[in-house]
């Protein structure tokens, strides 16, 4: 993977970290429904389970288990946007797994300097994590 950010020596996202109450349920969802694969898994010194899941392109979702975790509405992470070539199919996979679809798949144009057509949808994963499926040709 090319390193294109000369200011920090690399660039791009490595991972997004989330905390979940039901670790096993969450890991099963990301693996079985979204196809993520465990890259590394470990237990922290305090007994907290953790894992890094490869989302499919060398970017990771890092998951920490905490049975006492209480998700707060509208936390700091608004959503995880996952690139896909088929928003509709990804949305249906999540719906079939019991996820709440909060925005059905739709096409729109982001009104940037270079208008950007996209197809998107939003689902609510276990623990209230909001996932956006994002499909386009430009970004």
C-alpha positions as a Python dict, from the first residue, in 0.01 Angstrom:
ca = {
    (1, 'X'): (0, 0, 0),
    (2, 'X'): (164, 329, -104),
    (3, 'X'): (244, 588, 161),
    (4, 'X'): (117, 916, 21),
    (5, 'X'): (107, 1148, 322),
    (6, 'X'): (452, 1304, 340),
    (7, 'X'): (371, 1503, 655),
    (8, 'X'): (307, 1206, 884),
    (9, 'X'): (492, 937, 689),
    (10, 'X'): (218, 709, 564),
    (11, 'X'): (-145, 801, 574),
    (12, 'X'): (-489, 655, 547),
    (13, 'X'): (-694, 490, 815),
    (14, 'X'): (-550, 192, 997),
    (15, 'X'): (-850, 122, 1218),
    (16, 'X'): (-1157, 255, 1393),
    (17, 'X'): (-1200, 132, 1750),
    (18, 'X'): (-1532, 58, 1919),
    (19, 'X'): (-1631, -71, 2261),
    (20, 'X'): (-1912, -326, 2293),
    (21, 'X'): (-2096, -495, 2579),
    (22, 'X'): (-2158, -831, 2407),
    (23, 'X'): (-1818, -909, 2256),
    (24, 'X'): (-1901, -1251, 2109),
    (25, 'X'): (-2227, -1133, 1948),
    (26, 'X'): (-2054, -831, 1796),
    (27, 'X'): (-1760, -1032, 1659),
    (28, 'X'): (-2001, -1286, 1510),
    (29, 'X'): (-2195, -1006, 1336),
    (30, 'X'): (-1887, -845, 1182),
    (31, 'X'): (-1750, -1182, 1069),
    (32, 'X'): (-2064, -1370, 964),
    (33, 'X'): (-2273, -1086, 824),
    (34, 'X'): (-2012, -839, 693),
    (35, 'X'): (-1730, -1082, 610),
    (36, 'X'): (-1459, -921, 826),
    (37, 'X'): (-1175, -1155, 928),
    (38, 'X'): (-978, -1167, 1252),
    (39, 'X'): (-624, -1045, 1200),
    (40, 'X'): (-516, -1048, 1566),
    (41, 'X'): (-696, -1115, 1893),
    (42, 'X'): (-574, -1066, 2248),
    (43, 'X'): (-676, -1018, 2608),
    (44, 'X'): (-579, -698, 2785),
    (45, 'X'): (-413, -713, 3128),
    (46, 'X'): (-747, -638, 3295),
    (47, 'X'): (-915, -931, 3115),
    (48, 'X'): (-1077, -722, 2841),
    (49, 'X'): (-1103, -917, 2513),
    (50, 'X'): (-993, -731, 2202),
    (51, 'X'): (-952, -805, 1834),
    (52, 'X'): (-864, -636, 1508),
    (53, 'X'): (-1090, -737, 1223),
    (54, 'X'): (-971, -683, 865),
    (55, 'X'): (-1258, -518, 678),
    (56, 'X'): (-1129, -664, 351),
    (57, 'X'): (-868, -417, 235),
    (58, 'X'): (-615, -395, 517),
    (59, 'X'): (-818, -139, 714),
    (60, 'X'): (-938, -262, 1050),
    (61, 'X'): (-1222, -243, 1298),
    (62, 'X'): (-1079, -280, 1648),
    (63, 'X'): (-1330, -416, 1898),
    (64, 'X'): (-1294, -406, 2277),
    (65, 'X'): (-1534, -600, 2501),
    (66, 'X'): (-1666, -445, 2821),
    (67, 'X'): (-1967, -610, 2991),
    (68, 'X'): (-2042, -286, 3179),
    (69, 'X'): (-2033, -66, 2867),
    (70, 'X'): (-2338, 154, 2813),
    (71, 'X'): (-2367, 289, 2461),
    (72, 'X'): (-2450, 658, 2450),
    (73, 'X'): (-2680, 793, 2181),
    (74, 'X'): (-2500, 1001, 1921),
    (75, 'X'): (-2151, 927, 2053),
    (76, 'X'): (-1834, 1068, 1899),
    (77, 'X'): (-1834, 826, 1606),
    (78, 'X'): (-2133, 912, 1387),
    (79, 'X'): (-2102, 600, 1171),
    (80, 'X'): (-1862, 357, 1005),
    (81, 'X'): (-1877, 394, 629),
    (82, 'X'): (-1798, 70, 448),
    (83, 'X'): (-1715, 73, 78),
    (84, 'X'): (-1917, -178, -122),
    (85, 'X'): (-1992, -259, -484),
    (86, 'X'): (-2355, -347, -400),
    (87, 'X'): (-2528, -133, -138),
    (88, 'X'): (-2858, -316, -184),
    (89, 'X'): (-2715, -663, -122),
    (90, 'X'): (-2512, -548, 180),
    (91, 'X'): (-2822, -386, 328),
    (92, 'X'): (-3029, -701, 276),
    (93, 'X'): (-2761, -914, 443),
    (94, 'X'): (-2784, -697, 751),
    (95, 'X'): (-3164, -691, 746),
    (96, 'X'): (-3167, -1072, 730),
    (97, 'X'): (-2935, -1079, 1033),
    (98, 'X'): (-3185, -872, 1232),
    (99, 'X'): (-3033, -527, 1190),
    (100, 'X'): (-3258, -225, 1181),
    (101, 'X'): (-3231, -47, 845),
    (102, 'X'): (-3240, 323, 931),
    (103, 'X'): (-3213, 444, 571),
    (104, 'X'): (-3306, 227, 277),
    (105, 'X'): (-3064, 220, -19),
    (106, 'X'): (-3084, 533, -228),
    (107, 'X'): (-2889, 711, -497),
    (108, 'X'): (-2795, 1075, -458),
    (109, 'X'): (-2536, 1325, -574),
    (110, 'X'): (-2301, 1487, -322),
    (111, 'X'): (-2300, 1853, -432),
    (112, 'X'): (-1922, 1900, -420),
    (113, 'X'): (-1714, 2108, -663),
    (114, 'X'): (-1713, 1789, -869),
    (115, 'X'): (-2065, 1648, -819),
    (116, 'X'): (-2026, 1295, -687),
    (117, 'X'): (-2297, 1035, -752),
    (118, 'X'): (-2322, 777, -474),
    (119, 'X'): (-2552, 499, -356),
    (120, 'X'): (-2584, 470, 22),
    (121, 'X'): (-2781, 310, 302),
    (122, 'X'): (-2759, 299, 681),
    (123, 'X'): (-2811, 9, 922),
    (124, 'X'): (-2783, -28, 1297),
    (125, 'X'): (-2547, -308, 1395),
    (126, 'X'): (-2527, -475, 1738),
    (127, 'X'): (-2455, -235, 2024),
    (128, 'X'): (-2608, 54, 1828),
    (129, 'X'): (-2314, 97, 1589),
    (130, 'X'): (-2435, 284, 1281),
    (131, 'X'): (-2295, 150, 953),
    (132, 'X'): (-2322, 330, 622),
    (133, 'X'): (-2280, 126, 305),
    (134, 'X'): (-2118, 353, 44),
    (135, 'X'): (-2088, 284, -328),
    (136, 'X'): (-1939, 516, -588),
    (137, 'X'): (-1680, 541, -863),
    (138, 'X'): (-1494, 859, -763),
    (139, 'X'): (-1376, 818, -405),
}
